Amino acid sequence: MTTESIDSAEAPEFLSSLNPQQRAAVLHGESPLLIIAGAGTGKTTTLAHRVAWQIVSGTDPSRILLLTFTRRAAAEMLRRVEAIMLSLDVAQLKDPSVAQRSAVRRIRGGTFHSVATNLLRRYGQLIGLYPDFTILDRGDSEDLMNLVRSKLNLPKSGNRFPLKATCQDIYSRCVNTQKSLEVVLKKWFPWCLEHQQRLGELFNLYVEVKEKQRVLDFDDLLLFWNALAESPDGGQALRQQFQRILVDEYQDTNVLQAQILKNICPTGTGLTAVGDDAQSIYSFRAATVRNILDFPEEFPGTSVVPLEQNYRSTQLILDVTNKVIAEAAERHHKELWSSRGTGARPGLVTCSDEDTQNEFLIDRVLEQREKGTALREQAVLFRASHHSMALEAELSRRNIPFVKYGGLRFLETAHVKDLMSFLRLAENPLDSVAGFRVLILMPGIGQSKAASLLESLREAGGKFESWLSWTPPSVLREDWPQLIRLMQTLERRGRDDEGGVATDIHAIRLFYTPLLQSKYDNVQARTNDLKQLEAIAARYQSRGEFLSEMTLDPPTSTQELPADPLLDEDYLILSTIHSAKGLEWDSVFVIHAADGNIPSDMATGTPEEVEEERRLFYVAMTRAKNNLYVMRPERYYFHHRRRSDQHSLSKVTRFLTSSIQAMMEQHSRGEIYGRQSPREPGHGGIIQGDTSEIRKKFSKLWG
């Protein structure tokens, strides 16, 4: 009996809580499956039950691969699978051992990049890859790109050459879209077209340097995984390794990731993709909505199962959001519905200006707090990070605690990058980016001397005693031998696998603390970060594992958040829409919903860009459970209003057509154009009249 032939009456007990669409997705057989999971429709529940059903049906857990886009999502998914399996009646299972934790934990789950890292370390030799490579994060990749850029004297070229971050963006776009440099420049970086030849030279040398230093950047992880999957031996090994592959958030995949899946599952047998084309909002990361739209054509015989019962929002919110996404030019059809009741109508709030918008928002937030909705159950969403600056100032003035999503990650802070560089250099002495960062920290060492010392280290085969031949300046006379001893100790510990990662970080921290105190302010907060990093490191078995995990998915630092939630019992959430994806709150306020902001005036150059902005707006609105307010300041002042009254008038976002606006409850605050002014009764609104006589009086000025 195939899984396709099982009906609801015959379905096992552990699937009884699922709705009919979820159950159909879970029980689907081996042929390719695309699950279109609308916002709030129980996607994680469905995917976890499908994994559990695969195991119950006889699939070896070690041959299941679960791909997600965050480590947290993978951990949550596997936790749910484990809970389901442990709840099963062992007596009714053909193989009772599958309901044990040890069986469930054999499932391979993680992000694309973490899975790529593990597979390349295991099978990389099949394509000539050195197995003990180290991984560059985005900042390190830019630094290495800059070193190569300087080596080619590109900053001194006659015309303004792109900076390192732009060069890295162009390179990454080429890799992840699998398009030529010329095509990428014409479509996304037209102002750099004149530098096409030199950029090609830069990228060739960048690739050569990475090869010599045995380092991979994030793009390389996918590129080499695809190369492994394309190779005869590697492809066979991967296809034998995985019998079932399930991909979460498929709408966020790029061309290269889709190619990897195609090479591992050429016919789509055993492949399940879960996602929502209406929530494809990451084209700036080279993700393409075409992957999910074209999935049925790419894998003939695909079954498409939509999930439409929404467990998050009330029906009136869904009515509006359904209408917004129905205007999309191309989509997989679905109509979300809820059994939670009608609920309150979403509000469309027109405010006289940004200050008034902030006043209305804060008043409503505090009002809902008094009615029992905690601040942390309310969120303010915006298109760009700077859109919340005035609101943050007003919240601080009124002593309302808040957290802004998108804080700095550990590896993006200078002091943590410093410490990690010691560890990376010990792991791979050929890593010039880490080496430069370590050496430049030392007083008396400049760029040229650092380059010379790294070259001598390379010639010595990575032996740090080669640095003993250099006589340091007096300012460095005591610290230089200590640095060499530290690096030798770290190198020996890594080779002999002794001491542990936390011990290594402790030793580095003791050496680095005086340098930290001389280079940075806010020393205590930075020191706490390093102690926290040391505590995290204690969980890891090896230095290589720790470096890979910290680079691929580092934890977020709390030191740089605008407000520390631990100082208060409650806090309001502020977030960009991109950072809010996958989250939900009781009440959501979408601010600055005016054309130019939503959609961004920087993202309306093509119909595809406008469609992604529509999806972004849809994502923002579908975060709300019970209350949704879409807000727009009518006037945007060119300067601070205390200095100037010059302003422009905004238009409500084009994504709220007149028919959609009619479904929303209208609110206004302040002096709104076309509405009677509260300060001048009887004289508000749009004045109808004839000023021709007045105009005639001064028409003589021009003849």
PDB file of C-alpha atoms in Angstrom, residues 193-332:
ATOM      1  CA  LEU A 193      30.328  48.399 -16.313  1.00  0.00           C
ATOM      2  CA  GLU A 194      33.410  50.410 -17.227  1.00  0.00           C
ATOM      3  CA  HIS A 195      35.416  48.281 -14.776  1.00  0.00           C
ATOM      4  CA  GLN A 196      34.340  44.916 -16.172  1.00  0.00           C
ATOM      5  CA  GLN A 197      37.795  43.834 -17.343  1.00  0.00           C
ATOM      6  CA  ARG A 198      39.566  44.851 -14.136  1.00  0.00           C
ATOM      7  CA  LEU A 199      36.856  43.222 -12.008  1.00  0.00           C
ATOM      8  CA  GLY A 200      37.432  40.001 -13.907  1.00  0.00           C
ATOM      9  CA  GLU A 201      41.160  40.235 -13.109  1.00  0.00           C
ATOM     10  CA  LEU A 202      40.354  40.968  -9.470  1.00  0.00           C
ATOM     11  CA  PHE A 203      38.047  37.964  -9.133  1.00  0.00           C
ATOM     12  CA  ASN A 204      40.561  35.623 -10.800  1.00  0.00           C
ATOM     13  CA  LEU A 205      43.273  36.642  -8.360  1.00  0.00           C
ATOM     14  CA  TYR A 206      40.842  36.502  -5.418  1.00  0.00           C
ATOM     15  CA  VAL A 207      40.051  32.885  -6.318  1.00  0.00           C
ATOM     16  CA  GLU A 208      43.757  32.058  -6.657  1.00  0.00           C
ATOM     17  CA  VAL A 209      44.560  33.548  -3.254  1.00  0.00           C
ATOM     18  CA  LYS A 210      41.775  31.582  -1.577  1.00  0.00           C
ATOM     19  CA  GLU A 211      43.116  28.401  -3.150  1.00  0.00           C
ATOM     20  CA  LYS A 212      46.633  29.069  -1.865  1.00  0.00           C
ATOM     21  CA  GLN A 213      45.423  29.908   1.623  1.00  0.00           C
ATOM     22  CA  ARG A 214      43.014  26.938   1.802  1.00  0.00           C
ATOM     23  CA  VAL A 215      40.070  29.136   2.729  1.00  0.00           C
ATOM     24  CA  LEU A 216      36.476  29.112   1.483  1.00  0.00           C
ATOM     25  CA  ASP A 217      33.974  31.960   1.624  1.00  0.00           C
ATOM     26  CA  PHE A 218      30.224  31.436   1.976  1.00  0.00           C
ATOM     27  CA  ASP A 219      29.762  31.349  -1.791  1.00  0.00           C
ATOM     28  CA  ASP A 220      32.477  28.712  -2.160  1.00  0.00           C
ATOM     29  CA  LEU A 221      30.624  26.369   0.185  1.00  0.00           C
ATOM     30  CA  LEU A 222      27.692  26.206  -2.224  1.00  0.00           C
ATOM     31  CA  LEU A 223      29.907  26.306  -5.306  1.00  0.00           C
ATOM     32  CA  PHE A 224      32.007  23.347  -4.169  1.00  0.00           C
ATOM     33  CA  TRP A 225      28.970  21.414  -2.933  1.00  0.00           C
ATOM     34  CA  ASN A 226      27.478  21.797  -6.400  1.00  0.00           C
ATOM     35  CA  ALA A 227      30.770  20.730  -7.980  1.00  0.00           C
ATOM     36  CA  LEU A 228      30.775  17.673  -5.725  1.00  0.00           C
ATOM     37  CA  ALA A 229      27.192  16.841  -6.723  1.00  0.00           C
ATOM     38  CA  GLU A 230      28.045  17.259 -10.421  1.00  0.00           C
ATOM     39  CA  SER A 231      31.096  14.993 -10.287  1.00  0.00           C
ATOM     40  CA  PRO A 232      30.507  11.303 -11.063  1.00  0.00           C
ATOM     41  CA  ASP A 233      31.933   9.960  -7.803  1.00  0.00           C
ATOM     42  CA  GLY A 234      30.624  12.787  -5.629  1.00  0.00           C
ATOM     43  CA  GLY A 235      27.148  12.724  -7.142  1.00  0.00           C
ATOM     44  CA  GLN A 236      26.889   8.986  -6.623  1.00  0.00           C
ATOM     45  CA  ALA A 237      28.062   9.290  -3.010  1.00  0.00           C
ATOM     46  CA  LEU A 238      25.485  11.998  -2.243  1.00  0.00           C
ATOM     47  CA  ARG A 239      22.621  10.156  -3.926  1.00  0.00           C
ATOM     48  CA  GLN A 240      23.485   7.020  -1.934  1.00  0.00           C
ATOM     49  CA  GLN A 241      23.714   9.104   1.244  1.00  0.00           C
ATOM     50  CA  PHE A 242      20.257  10.673   1.037  1.00  0.00           C
ATOM     51  CA  GLN A 243      16.997   8.899   0.259  1.00  0.00           C
ATOM     52  CA  ARG A 244      14.681  11.738   1.348  1.00  0.00           C
ATOM     53  CA  ILE A 245      15.442  15.466   1.091  1.00  0.00           C
ATOM     54  CA  LEU A 246      13.130  18.083   2.580  1.00  0.00           C
ATOM     55  CA  VAL A 247      13.777  21.789   1.972  1.00  0.00           C
ATOM     56  CA  ASP A 248      12.174  24.484   4.106  1.00  0.00           C
ATOM     57  CA  GLU A 249      11.598  28.080   2.868  1.00  0.00           C
ATOM     58  CA  TYR A 250      12.148  27.030  -0.745  1.00  0.00           C
ATOM     59  CA  GLN A 251      11.145  30.486  -1.972  1.00  0.00           C
ATOM     60  CA  ASP A 252      14.396  31.796  -0.453  1.00  0.00           C
ATOM     61  CA  THR A 253      16.721  29.544  -2.472  1.00  0.00           C
ATOM     62  CA  ASN A 254      18.989  30.886  -5.206  1.00  0.00           C
ATOM     63  CA  VAL A 255      19.909  29.407  -8.567  1.00  0.00           C
ATOM     64  CA  LEU A 256      22.976  27.624  -7.213  1.00  0.00           C
ATOM     65  CA  GLN A 257      21.036  25.993  -4.379  1.00  0.00           C
ATOM     66  CA  ALA A 258      18.398  24.792  -6.845  1.00  0.00           C
ATOM     67  CA  GLN A 259      21.172  23.317  -9.013  1.00  0.00           C
ATOM     68  CA  ILE A 260      22.548  21.415  -6.008  1.00  0.00           C
ATOM     69  CA  LEU A 261      19.159  19.850  -5.343  1.00  0.00           C
ATOM     70  CA  LYS A 262      18.715  19.004  -9.025  1.00  0.00           C
ATOM     71  CA  ASN A 263      22.090  17.236  -9.074  1.00  0.00           C
ATOM     72  CA  ILE A 264      21.299  15.224  -5.937  1.00  0.00           C
ATOM     73  CA  CYS A 265      17.687  14.470  -6.974  1.00  0.00           C
ATOM     74  CA  PRO A 266      17.676  14.535 -10.790  1.00  0.00           C
ATOM     75  CA  THR A 267      14.109  13.203 -11.054  1.00  0.00           C
ATOM     76  CA  GLY A 268      12.825  14.724  -7.823  1.00  0.00           C
ATOM     77  CA  THR A 269      12.241  11.293  -6.260  1.00  0.00           C
ATOM     78  CA  GLY A 270      12.154  11.733  -2.490  1.00  0.00           C
ATOM     79  CA  LEU A 271      12.284  15.552  -2.727  1.00  0.00           C
ATOM     80  CA  THR A 272       9.888  17.725  -0.720  1.00  0.00           C
ATOM     81  CA  ALA A 273       9.992  21.513  -1.038  1.00  0.00           C
ATOM     82  CA  VAL A 274       8.052  23.705   1.377  1.00  0.00           C
ATOM     83  CA  GLY A 275       7.562  27.415   0.931  1.00  0.00           C
ATOM     84  CA  ASP A 276       5.351  30.319  -0.063  1.00  0.00           C
ATOM     85  CA  ASP A 277       5.968  32.290  -3.241  1.00  0.00           C
ATOM     86  CA  ALA A 278       4.023  35.155  -1.626  1.00  0.00           C
ATOM     87  CA  GLN A 279       6.830  35.484   0.946  1.00  0.00           C
ATOM     88  CA  SER A 280       9.801  35.551  -1.447  1.00  0.00           C
ATOM     89  CA  ILE A 281      11.543  38.763  -0.314  1.00  0.00           C
ATOM     90  CA  TYR A 282      15.291  38.106  -0.437  1.00  0.00           C
ATOM     91  CA  SER A 283      16.350  38.889  -3.999  1.00  0.00           C
ATOM     92  CA  PHE A 284      19.071  41.148  -2.560  1.00  0.00           C
ATOM     93  CA  ARG A 285      20.673  37.873  -1.388  1.00  0.00           C
ATOM     94  CA  ALA A 286      20.273  36.451  -4.925  1.00  0.00           C
ATOM     95  CA  ALA A 287      17.204  34.388  -3.965  1.00  0.00           C
ATOM     96  CA  THR A 288      14.796  33.946  -6.857  1.00  0.00           C
ATOM     97  CA  VAL A 289      11.051  33.385  -6.720  1.00  0.00           C
ATOM     98  CA  ARG A 290      11.371  31.470 -10.011  1.00  0.00           C
ATOM     99  CA  ASN A 291      12.622  28.402  -8.102  1.00  0.00           C
ATOM    100  CA  ILE A 292       9.305  27.846  -6.355  1.00  0.00           C
ATOM    101  CA  LEU A 293       7.155  29.077  -9.250  1.00  0.00           C
ATOM    102  CA  ASP A 294       8.901  26.755 -11.729  1.00  0.00           C
ATOM    103  CA  PHE A 295       9.298  23.735  -9.414  1.00  0.00           C
ATOM    104  CA  PRO A 296       6.509  21.692 -11.092  1.00  0.00           C
ATOM    105  CA  GLU A 297       8.113  22.217 -14.531  1.00  0.00           C
ATOM    106  CA  GLU A 298      11.615  21.480 -13.227  1.00  0.00           C
ATOM    107  CA  PHE A 299      10.431  18.206 -11.666  1.00  0.00           C
ATOM    108  CA  PRO A 300       7.668  16.677 -13.850  1.00  0.00           C
ATOM    109  CA  GLY A 301       5.071  14.746 -11.904  1.00  0.00           C
ATOM    110  CA  THR A 302       5.185  17.154  -8.957  1.00  0.00           C
ATOM    111  CA  SER A 303       2.150  17.204  -6.666  1.00  0.00           C
ATOM    112  CA  VAL A 304       1.301  20.686  -5.359  1.00  0.00           C
ATOM    113  CA  VAL A 305      -0.473  20.787  -1.991  1.00  0.00           C
ATOM    114  CA  PRO A 306      -1.532  24.209  -0.655  1.00  0.00           C
ATOM    115  CA  LEU A 307      -1.950  24.820   3.086  1.00  0.00           C
ATOM    116  CA  GLU A 308      -4.724  27.408   3.481  1.00  0.00           C
ATOM    117  CA  GLN A 309      -6.078  27.155   7.025  1.00  0.00           C
ATOM    118  CA  ASN A 310      -4.406  29.971   8.942  1.00  0.00           C
ATOM    119  CA  TYR A 311      -3.913  29.468  12.681  1.00  0.00           C
ATOM    120  CA  ARG A 312      -2.459  32.928  13.335  1.00  0.00           C
ATOM    121  CA  SER A 313      -4.735  35.741  12.157  1.00  0.00           C
ATOM    122  CA  THR A 314      -8.409  36.615  12.392  1.00  0.00           C
ATOM    123  CA  GLN A 315     -10.514  36.495   9.226  1.00  0.00           C
ATOM    124  CA  LEU A 316     -10.775  40.239   8.551  1.00  0.00           C
ATOM    125  CA  ILE A 317      -6.980  40.503   8.559  1.00  0.00           C
ATOM    126  CA  LEU A 318      -6.774  37.577   6.149  1.00  0.00           C
ATOM    127  CA  ASP A 319      -9.419  39.121   3.868  1.00  0.00           C
ATOM    128  CA  VAL A 320      -7.223  42.190   3.404  1.00  0.00           C
ATOM    129  CA  THR A 321      -3.954  40.287   3.015  1.00  0.00           C
ATOM    130  CA  ASN A 322      -5.543  37.842   0.543  1.00  0.00           C
ATOM    131  CA  LYS A 323      -6.673  40.817  -1.507  1.00  0.00           C
ATOM    132  CA  VAL A 324      -3.195  42.396  -1.446  1.00  0.00           C
ATOM    133  CA  ILE A 325      -1.426  39.274  -2.717  1.00  0.00           C
ATOM    134  CA  ALA A 326      -4.187  38.508  -5.247  1.00  0.00           C
ATOM    135  CA  GLU A 327      -2.865  41.505  -7.231  1.00  0.00           C
ATOM    136  CA  ALA A 328       0.440  39.663  -7.818  1.00  0.00           C
ATOM    137  CA  ALA A 329       1.257  39.106 -11.481  1.00  0.00           C
ATOM    138  CA  GLU A 330       2.198  35.442 -10.976  1.00  0.00           C
ATOM    139  CA  ARG A 331       1.646  33.123  -8.032  1.00  0.00           C
ATOM    140  CA  HIS A 332       0.600  29.694  -6.782  1.00  0.00           C
TER     141      HIS A 332
END
